[in-house]
Short mmCIF file of C-alpha atoms and ligand atoms in Angstrom, two decimals:
data_model
loop_
_atom_site.label_atom_id
_atom_site.label_comp_id
_atom_site.label_asym_id
_atom_site.label_seq_id
_atom_site.Cartn_x
_atom_site.Cartn_y
_atom_site.Cartn_z
CA MET A 723 0.00 0.00 0.00
CA LEU A 724 1.00 3.61 -0.48
CA ALA A 725 1.61 5.73 2.61
CA LEU A 726 2.44 9.39 3.07
CA LEU A 727 5.25 9.42 5.62
CA CYS A 728 6.90 11.98 7.81
CA THR A 729 10.40 10.47 8.05
CA ARG A 730 12.06 13.59 9.46
CA ILE A 731 10.76 16.66 11.27
CA GLY A 732 10.27 19.43 8.74
CA THR A 733 7.84 21.00 6.30
CA PRO A 734 5.14 19.60 3.98
CA ASP A 735 7.81 19.31 1.26
CA ASP A 736 9.75 16.85 3.45
CA LEU A 737 6.90 14.32 3.43
CA VAL A 738 7.51 11.26 1.25
CA LEU A 739 5.20 8.83 -0.50
CA THR A 740 6.33 5.26 0.20
CA GLU A 741 5.23 1.73 -0.62
CA LEU A 742 4.68 -0.29 2.60
CA PRO A 743 3.53 -3.90 3.15
CA ASP A 744 -0.24 -4.22 3.59
CA PRO A 745 -1.06 -4.21 7.33
CA ILE A 746 -2.73 -7.23 8.98
CA PRO A 747 -5.15 -6.55 11.84
CA GLY A 748 -4.31 -8.25 15.15
CA PRO A 749 -6.87 -9.45 17.73
CA GLY A 750 -9.49 -6.74 18.34
CA GLU A 751 -8.26 -4.68 15.38
CA VAL A 752 -9.80 -3.64 12.09
CA CYS A 753 -8.09 -2.92 8.76
CA ILE A 754 -9.81 -0.14 6.81
CA LYS A 755 -9.28 0.83 3.17
CA ALA A 756 -9.21 4.64 3.42
CA HIS A 757 -11.32 6.41 0.77
CA SER A 758 -10.97 9.95 2.09
CA VAL A 759 -8.63 11.47 4.70
CA SER A 760 -9.48 14.87 6.13
CA LEU A 761 -6.68 17.25 7.08
CA ASN A 762 -6.64 19.62 10.03
CA PHE A 763 -4.50 22.63 10.91
CA PHE A 764 -2.65 20.53 13.49
CA ASP A 765 -1.33 18.28 10.67
CA THR A 766 0.83 21.25 9.69
CA LEU A 767 2.16 21.35 13.28
CA ILE A 768 2.63 17.62 13.95
CA ILE A 769 5.11 17.20 11.05
CA ALA A 770 7.13 20.13 12.44
CA ASN A 771 7.15 18.68 15.99
CA LYS A 772 5.16 21.76 17.15
CA TYR A 773 2.03 19.91 18.28
CA GLN A 774 1.26 18.39 21.68
CA VAL A 775 1.06 14.92 20.09
CA LYS A 776 4.60 13.85 19.11
CA PRO A 777 4.60 10.50 17.28
CA ALA A 778 7.78 8.50 16.80
CA LEU A 779 9.24 8.71 13.28
CA PRO A 780 8.28 7.59 10.73
CA PHE A 781 4.53 8.27 10.92
CA SER A 782 1.72 9.33 8.62
CA PRO A 783 -0.14 12.57 9.38
CA GLY A 784 -3.94 12.59 9.10
CA ALA A 785 -6.16 12.26 12.17
CA GLU A 786 -9.53 11.37 10.67
CA PHE A 787 -10.80 9.47 7.67
CA ALA A 788 -13.59 7.36 6.21
CA GLY A 789 -13.44 4.12 4.27
CA VAL A 790 -14.47 0.49 4.03
CA VAL A 791 -13.53 -2.32 6.42
CA GLU A 792 -11.28 -4.71 4.52
CA SER A 793 -10.54 -7.33 7.18
CA VAL A 794 -10.98 -7.79 10.91
CA GLY A 795 -8.82 -9.50 13.56
CA GLN A 796 -9.82 -12.19 16.00
CA GLY A 797 -12.71 -11.35 18.31
CA VAL A 798 -13.96 -8.25 16.47
CA THR A 799 -17.73 -7.88 16.69
CA ALA A 800 -18.32 -4.15 16.09
CA CYS A 801 -17.92 -4.33 12.30
CA LYS A 802 -17.26 -6.70 9.42
CA PRO A 803 -15.59 -6.57 6.00
CA GLY A 804 -17.54 -4.33 3.62
CA ASP A 805 -18.87 -1.98 6.34
CA ARG A 806 -18.55 1.76 5.63
CA VAL A 807 -16.86 3.40 8.62
CA MET A 808 -15.26 6.61 9.84
CA ALA A 809 -12.70 7.16 12.58
CA TYR A 810 -10.52 9.55 14.58
CA CYS A 811 -6.96 8.33 15.18
CA ARG A 812 -4.75 11.35 16.20
CA PHE A 813 -2.30 10.57 13.33
CA GLY A 814 -1.60 7.76 10.88
CA ALA A 815 -4.51 8.09 8.43
CA ALA A 816 -2.78 9.42 5.29
CA ARG A 817 -2.23 6.01 3.72
CA GLU A 818 -4.23 3.51 1.72
CA LYS A 819 -4.94 1.13 4.62
CA VAL A 820 -5.22 1.93 8.31
CA VAL A 821 -5.39 -0.50 11.24
CA LEU A 822 -7.27 0.64 14.36
CA ARG A 823 -8.78 -0.87 17.50
CA GLU A 824 -12.42 -1.78 16.88
CA GLY A 825 -13.53 0.71 19.56
CA GLN A 826 -12.16 3.58 17.45
CA VAL A 827 -14.37 2.78 14.47
CA ILE A 828 -17.79 4.36 13.90
CA THR A 829 -20.31 3.01 11.39
CA MET A 830 -21.22 5.65 8.78
CA PRO A 831 -24.84 6.60 8.24
CA GLU A 832 -26.15 5.27 4.92
CA ARG A 833 -26.55 8.51 3.02
CA LEU A 834 -23.29 10.13 4.08
CA ASP A 835 -20.45 10.11 1.51
CA PHE A 836 -16.82 9.32 2.41
CA ASP A 837 -15.54 12.85 1.81
CA ARG A 838 -17.92 14.57 4.20
CA ALA A 839 -17.76 11.74 6.77
CA ALA A 840 -13.94 11.88 6.84
CA GLY A 841 -13.86 15.34 8.41
CA LEU A 842 -16.71 15.13 10.89
CA CYS A 843 -15.08 13.70 14.02
CA VAL A 844 -12.48 16.33 14.89
CA THR A 845 -14.11 19.56 13.78
CA TYR A 846 -17.75 18.96 14.72
CA GLY A 847 -16.71 16.80 17.68
CA THR A 848 -14.53 19.59 19.09
CA SER A 849 -17.05 22.35 18.50
CA TYR A 850 -20.02 20.47 19.94
CA TYR A 851 -18.03 19.40 23.00
CA ALA A 852 -16.78 22.98 23.50
CA LEU A 853 -20.16 24.69 23.12
CA LYS A 854 -22.30 22.13 24.94
CA ASP A 855 -20.09 20.46 27.54
CA ARG A 856 -17.61 23.26 28.31
CA ALA A 857 -19.46 26.55 27.75
CA GLY A 858 -23.02 25.31 28.36
CA LEU A 859 -24.21 27.57 25.52
CA GLN A 860 -27.86 28.53 26.01
CA PRO A 861 -30.52 29.47 23.44
CA ALA A 862 -30.62 33.23 22.77
CA GLU A 863 -27.07 33.74 24.04
CA THR A 864 -24.59 35.48 21.76
CA LEU A 865 -21.69 33.43 20.45
CA ALA A 866 -18.70 34.97 18.63
CA VAL A 867 -16.63 32.52 16.58
CA LEU A 868 -13.10 33.56 15.54
CA GLY A 869 -11.59 31.92 12.44
CA ALA A 870 -15.23 31.27 11.58
CA ALA A 871 -14.65 29.88 8.08
CA GLY A 872 -11.98 27.34 9.12
CA GLY A 873 -12.56 23.69 10.03
CA VAL A 874 -13.52 23.93 13.70
CA GLY A 875 -14.79 27.52 13.21
CA ILE A 876 -17.48 26.75 10.67
CA ALA A 877 -18.54 23.73 12.72
CA ALA A 878 -18.97 26.07 15.73
CA VAL A 879 -21.03 28.48 13.61
CA GLU A 880 -23.37 25.72 12.44
CA ILE A 881 -23.70 24.03 15.83
CA GLY A 882 -24.10 27.34 17.69
CA LYS A 883 -26.97 28.26 15.37
CA LEU A 884 -28.57 24.84 15.90
CA MET A 885 -28.30 25.29 19.68
CA GLY A 886 -30.31 28.50 19.33
CA ALA A 887 -27.55 31.06 19.84
CA ARG A 888 -27.13 34.32 17.93
CA VAL A 889 -23.88 33.68 16.07
CA ILE A 890 -21.38 36.39 15.12
CA ALA A 891 -18.80 35.06 12.67
CA CYS A 892 -15.38 36.72 12.86
CA ALA A 893 -12.83 36.19 10.08
CA SER A 894 -10.14 37.87 8.00
CA SER A 895 -12.05 38.41 4.73
CA ASP A 896 -15.51 39.25 3.49
CA ASP A 897 -15.55 36.02 1.42
CA LYS A 898 -15.03 34.00 4.58
CA LEU A 899 -17.79 35.93 6.34
CA ALA A 900 -20.17 35.33 3.42
CA PHE A 901 -19.37 31.60 3.65
CA ALA A 902 -20.13 31.65 7.40
CA ARG A 903 -23.39 33.54 6.82
CA GLU A 904 -24.47 30.89 4.28
CA ARG A 905 -24.03 28.36 7.07
CA GLY A 906 -26.04 30.16 9.69
CA ALA A 907 -24.07 33.10 11.10
CA HIS A 908 -26.36 36.04 11.87
CA GLU A 909 -23.64 38.70 11.63
CA GLY A 910 -20.02 39.03 10.65
CA VAL A 911 -16.95 40.96 11.77
CA ASN A 912 -13.92 41.29 9.50
CA TYR A 913 -11.03 41.56 11.96
CA ALA A 914 -8.53 42.29 9.21
CA THR A 915 -10.23 45.61 8.43
CA GLY A 916 -12.08 46.45 11.67
CA ASP A 917 -11.55 46.43 15.42
CA LEU A 918 -12.86 43.15 16.83
CA LYS A 919 -13.66 44.42 20.34
CA ALA A 920 -15.43 47.55 19.12
CA GLU A 921 -17.43 45.64 16.50
CA LEU A 922 -18.55 42.91 18.92
CA ARG A 923 -19.62 45.58 21.42
CA ARG A 924 -21.47 47.51 18.71
CA LEU A 925 -23.31 44.39 17.50
CA THR A 926 -24.44 43.61 21.06
CA GLY A 927 -25.64 47.12 21.87
CA GLY A 928 -22.64 47.66 24.18
CA LYS A 929 -23.39 44.60 26.35
CA GLY A 930 -20.79 42.22 24.93
CA VAL A 931 -21.07 38.58 23.86
CA ASN A 932 -21.73 35.63 26.14
CA VAL A 933 -19.36 33.08 24.62
CA ILE A 934 -16.15 33.44 22.59
CA TYR A 935 -14.96 30.44 20.55
CA ASP A 936 -11.26 31.05 19.83
CA PRO A 937 -9.24 28.65 17.64
CA ILE A 938 -6.73 31.32 16.53
CA GLY A 939 -5.32 33.14 19.59
CA GLY A 940 -2.74 35.73 18.60
CA GLU A 941 -3.53 39.42 18.63
CA GLN A 942 -7.31 38.93 18.50
CA GLY A 943 -7.50 37.02 21.79
CA GLU A 944 -7.41 39.92 24.25
CA GLY A 945 -9.78 42.07 22.17
CA ALA A 946 -12.26 39.20 22.08
CA LEU A 947 -12.00 38.72 25.86
CA ARG A 948 -12.63 42.43 26.40
CA ALA A 949 -15.77 42.17 24.28
CA MET A 950 -17.49 39.70 26.62
CA ASP A 951 -20.53 40.45 28.75
CA TRP A 952 -20.58 39.85 32.54
CA ALA A 953 -19.97 36.12 33.28
CA GLY A 954 -18.85 35.48 29.71
CA ARG A 955 -17.17 32.20 28.79
CA TYR A 956 -13.99 32.16 26.68
CA LEU A 957 -13.28 28.85 24.93
CA VAL A 958 -9.55 28.27 24.32
CA ILE A 959 -9.54 26.02 21.25
CA GLY A 960 -6.17 26.64 19.58
CA PHE A 961 -3.54 29.07 18.39
CA ALA A 962 -3.64 28.98 14.58
CA ALA A 963 -2.22 32.53 14.50
CA GLY A 964 0.91 31.16 16.16
CA GLU A 965 0.93 33.26 19.33
CA MET A 966 -0.72 32.39 22.65
CA PRO A 967 -2.52 35.47 23.97
CA LYS A 968 -1.77 36.46 27.57
CA LEU A 969 -5.18 37.24 29.02
CA PRO A 970 -5.42 39.87 31.81
CA LEU A 971 -6.46 38.05 35.00
CA ASN A 972 -7.86 41.24 36.52
CA LEU A 973 -10.59 41.34 33.86
CA ILE A 974 -11.41 37.70 34.47
CA LEU A 975 -11.93 38.52 38.16
CA LEU A 976 -13.78 41.83 37.68
CA ARG A 977 -16.25 40.51 35.12
CA ASN A 978 -16.76 37.00 36.52
CA TYR A 979 -15.40 35.40 33.36
CA ASP A 980 -14.70 31.72 32.80
CA VAL A 981 -11.73 30.83 30.60
CA LEU A 982 -12.30 27.25 29.51
CA GLY A 983 -9.63 24.95 28.09
CA VAL A 984 -10.83 22.57 25.41
CA TYR A 985 -8.78 19.48 24.59
CA TRP A 986 -11.33 17.43 22.72
CA GLY A 987 -9.04 14.52 21.69
CA ALA A 988 -7.93 13.80 25.27
CA TRP A 989 -11.49 14.20 26.55
CA ALA A 990 -12.82 11.79 23.90
CA GLU A 991 -10.25 9.17 24.91
CA ARG A 992 -11.07 9.57 28.60
CA ASN A 993 -14.84 9.64 28.04
CA PRO A 994 -15.58 7.26 25.14
CA ALA A 995 -19.28 6.89 25.94
CA ALA A 996 -19.91 10.66 26.09
CA HIS A 997 -17.83 11.15 22.92
CA ARG A 998 -19.92 8.55 21.07
CA GLU A 999 -23.13 10.19 22.29
CA ASN A 1000 -21.94 13.58 20.97
CA LEU A 1001 -21.02 11.99 17.63
CA ARG A 1002 -24.39 10.26 17.48
CA GLN A 1003 -26.07 13.68 17.81
CA ILE A 1004 -23.79 15.19 15.16
CA LEU A 1005 -24.51 12.35 12.72
CA THR A 1006 -28.24 12.70 13.37
CA TRP A 1007 -28.03 16.42 12.52
CA VAL A 1008 -26.05 15.63 9.36
CA ALA A 1009 -28.61 12.99 8.32
CA GLN A 1010 -31.38 15.56 8.89
CA GLY A 1011 -29.54 18.08 6.71
CA LYS A 1012 -29.14 20.45 9.68
CA LEU A 1013 -25.32 20.35 9.49
CA LYS A 1014 -23.66 20.74 6.08
CA PRO A 1015 -19.99 19.75 6.26
CA HIS A 1016 -18.12 21.48 3.46
CA VAL A 1017 -15.10 19.98 1.68
CA GLN A 1018 -13.39 22.73 -0.31
CA ALA A 1019 -10.97 20.53 -2.24
CA ILE A 1020 -9.71 16.96 -2.51
CA TYR A 1021 -6.04 16.38 -3.31
CA PRO A 1022 -4.42 13.10 -4.36
CA LEU A 1023 -2.08 11.69 -1.72
CA GLU A 1024 0.96 12.74 -3.76
CA GLN A 1025 -0.15 16.39 -3.55
CA ALA A 1026 -0.42 16.40 0.25
CA ALA A 1027 2.24 19.13 0.50
CA ALA A 1028 0.08 21.53 -1.53
CA ALA A 1029 -2.94 20.71 0.63
CA LEU A 1030 -1.04 21.41 3.86
CA LYS A 1031 0.38 24.65 2.44
CA ALA A 1032 -3.15 25.83 1.58
CA ILE A 1033 -4.11 25.35 5.24
CA SER A 1034 -1.05 27.28 6.48
CA ALA A 1035 -1.80 30.07 3.99
CA ARG A 1036 -5.35 30.56 5.40
CA GLN A 1037 -6.86 29.61 2.03
CA VAL A 1038 -9.28 26.97 3.26
CA MET A 1039 -12.99 27.34 3.97
CA GLY A 1040 -14.32 24.20 5.66
CA LYS A 1041 -12.09 21.18 5.06
CA ILE A 1042 -9.43 19.86 2.70
CA ASN A 1043 -9.16 16.12 2.10
CA LEU A 1044 -6.68 13.69 0.63
CA ARG A 1045 -7.65 10.82 -1.67
CA PRO A 1046 -5.34 7.84 -0.94
N1 NAP B 1901 -8.77 22.11 21.31
C1 NAP B 1901 -9.04 21.07 20.52
O1 NAP B 1901 -9.46 20.02 20.97
C2 NAP B 1901 -8.82 21.25 19.05
C3 NAP B 1901 -9.36 20.36 18.12
C4 NAP B 1901 -9.17 20.61 16.76
C5 NAP B 1901 -8.42 21.72 16.36
N2 NAP B 1901 -7.90 22.54 17.30
C6 NAP B 1901 -7.13 23.74 16.94
O2 NAP B 1901 -7.99 24.68 16.33
C7 NAP B 1901 -7.24 25.50 15.46
C8 NAP B 1901 -7.91 25.57 14.12
O3 NAP B 1901 -7.89 24.29 13.52
P1 NAP B 1901 -8.60 24.03 12.10
O4 NAP B 1901 -8.21 22.67 11.67
O5 NAP B 1901 -10.03 24.42 12.18
O6 NAP B 1901 -7.80 25.09 11.22
P2 NAP B 1901 -8.19 25.84 9.84
O7 NAP B 1901 -9.27 25.12 9.16
O8 NAP B 1901 -6.90 26.02 9.14
O9 NAP B 1901 -8.75 27.22 10.36
C9 NAP B 1901 -7.94 28.06 11.13
C10 NAP B 1901 -8.38 29.51 10.94
O10 NAP B 1901 -7.49 30.28 11.73
C11 NAP B 1901 -7.35 31.55 11.14
N3 NAP B 1901 -5.96 31.98 11.22
C12 NAP B 1901 -5.53 33.11 11.80
N4 NAP B 1901 -4.21 33.21 11.70
C13 NAP B 1901 -3.78 32.17 11.01
C14 NAP B 1901 -2.49 31.74 10.58
N5 NAP B 1901 -1.39 32.45 10.85
N6 NAP B 1901 -2.39 30.60 9.88
C15 NAP B 1901 -3.49 29.87 9.62
N7 NAP B 1901 -4.77 30.20 10.03
C16 NAP B 1901 -4.89 31.36 10.70
C17 NAP B 1901 -7.83 31.45 9.71
O11 NAP B 1901 -9.01 32.25 9.63
P3 NAP B 1901 -8.91 33.80 9.23
O12 NAP B 1901 -8.09 33.88 7.97
O13 NAP B 1901 -10.34 34.14 9.02
O14 NAP B 1901 -8.29 34.49 10.39
C18 NAP B 1901 -8.24 29.99 9.52
O15 NAP B 1901 -9.46 29.87 8.82
C19 NAP B 1901 -5.82 24.92 15.42
O16 NAP B 1901 -4.99 25.65 16.28
C20 NAP B 1901 -6.02 23.50 15.94
O17 NAP B 1901 -4.86 22.96 16.51
C21 NAP B 1901 -8.08 22.33 18.62
#
């Protein structure tokens, strides 16, 4: 089988495409023929050794995918050859065949295609967990989503709308804001041309927003925090801008704020039943047409470097996938 491998820490151009022996599933394991692998921003970090997950070399990037079960090891009961499945695996998916523990595999709903299924676990899983389980977002609250057209961002826009919130999309271009509006955002703030804090305050009649969803950090973080209402909740999702904002603790005290860390992958591993229940809800919403996962482009495995560079260059709305 063909595998995209990170054999040395570096850039997307250092990844190599290699022929490896077909894997054989051991007891309790499943071998899946990958049809679509969805990339995330953290794939650009993991190959540079800048992510919290640090796999031993060589490894394949790619944390989520969808495909067909090819063979199963001894004792597997959750699925059988021919089943259409999707999975989250932290890394290791950018290859033609992937072996996982049976507990990691989720049966795909009938009408969902491989490309959209591939990118559902991480982005929608993170955003639903953050908004429901961490922030306790309530109907009629105001939610501001930074990086609103990106993978986790657009998932937060869609889920926030479904949960009944008033969603303000915040992004670096009017095209990205239009994309977020098409998917349910009520308003938009372009933080490349305007002042995020002032705009969020203006759009809330001076009150401020109830919940901030922040996957970018950087210079926008403090402005977003300062635009929260009394008892606002600030969701720390990631630092795509590269810098970790240093939030003023005095404001957190004076305004009764909660700053909430969100590490969805670790939570999902520690709480498999709750994670599956969240995914079940997400898949139900997708089946009902209430969530519309968007795949902007699909690259062949040999063009993975171009796909990862598009993510780093902020060119992606929704998701980018690889076709092994
Ligand atoms: N906490 C968790 O459990 C969890 C789970 C999944 C992902 N994450 C994190 O969430 C963040 C976003 O992930 P994603 O896969 O959704 O990424 P993505 O699709 O690439 O979206 C990231 C967004 O960040 C904005 N951005 C601002 N500065 C940027 C820069 N210098 N380079 C690239 N993007 C920049 C861009 O929007 P604008 O151009 O509009 O600013 C972009 O749309 C990452 O930091 C990732 O590690 C965390």
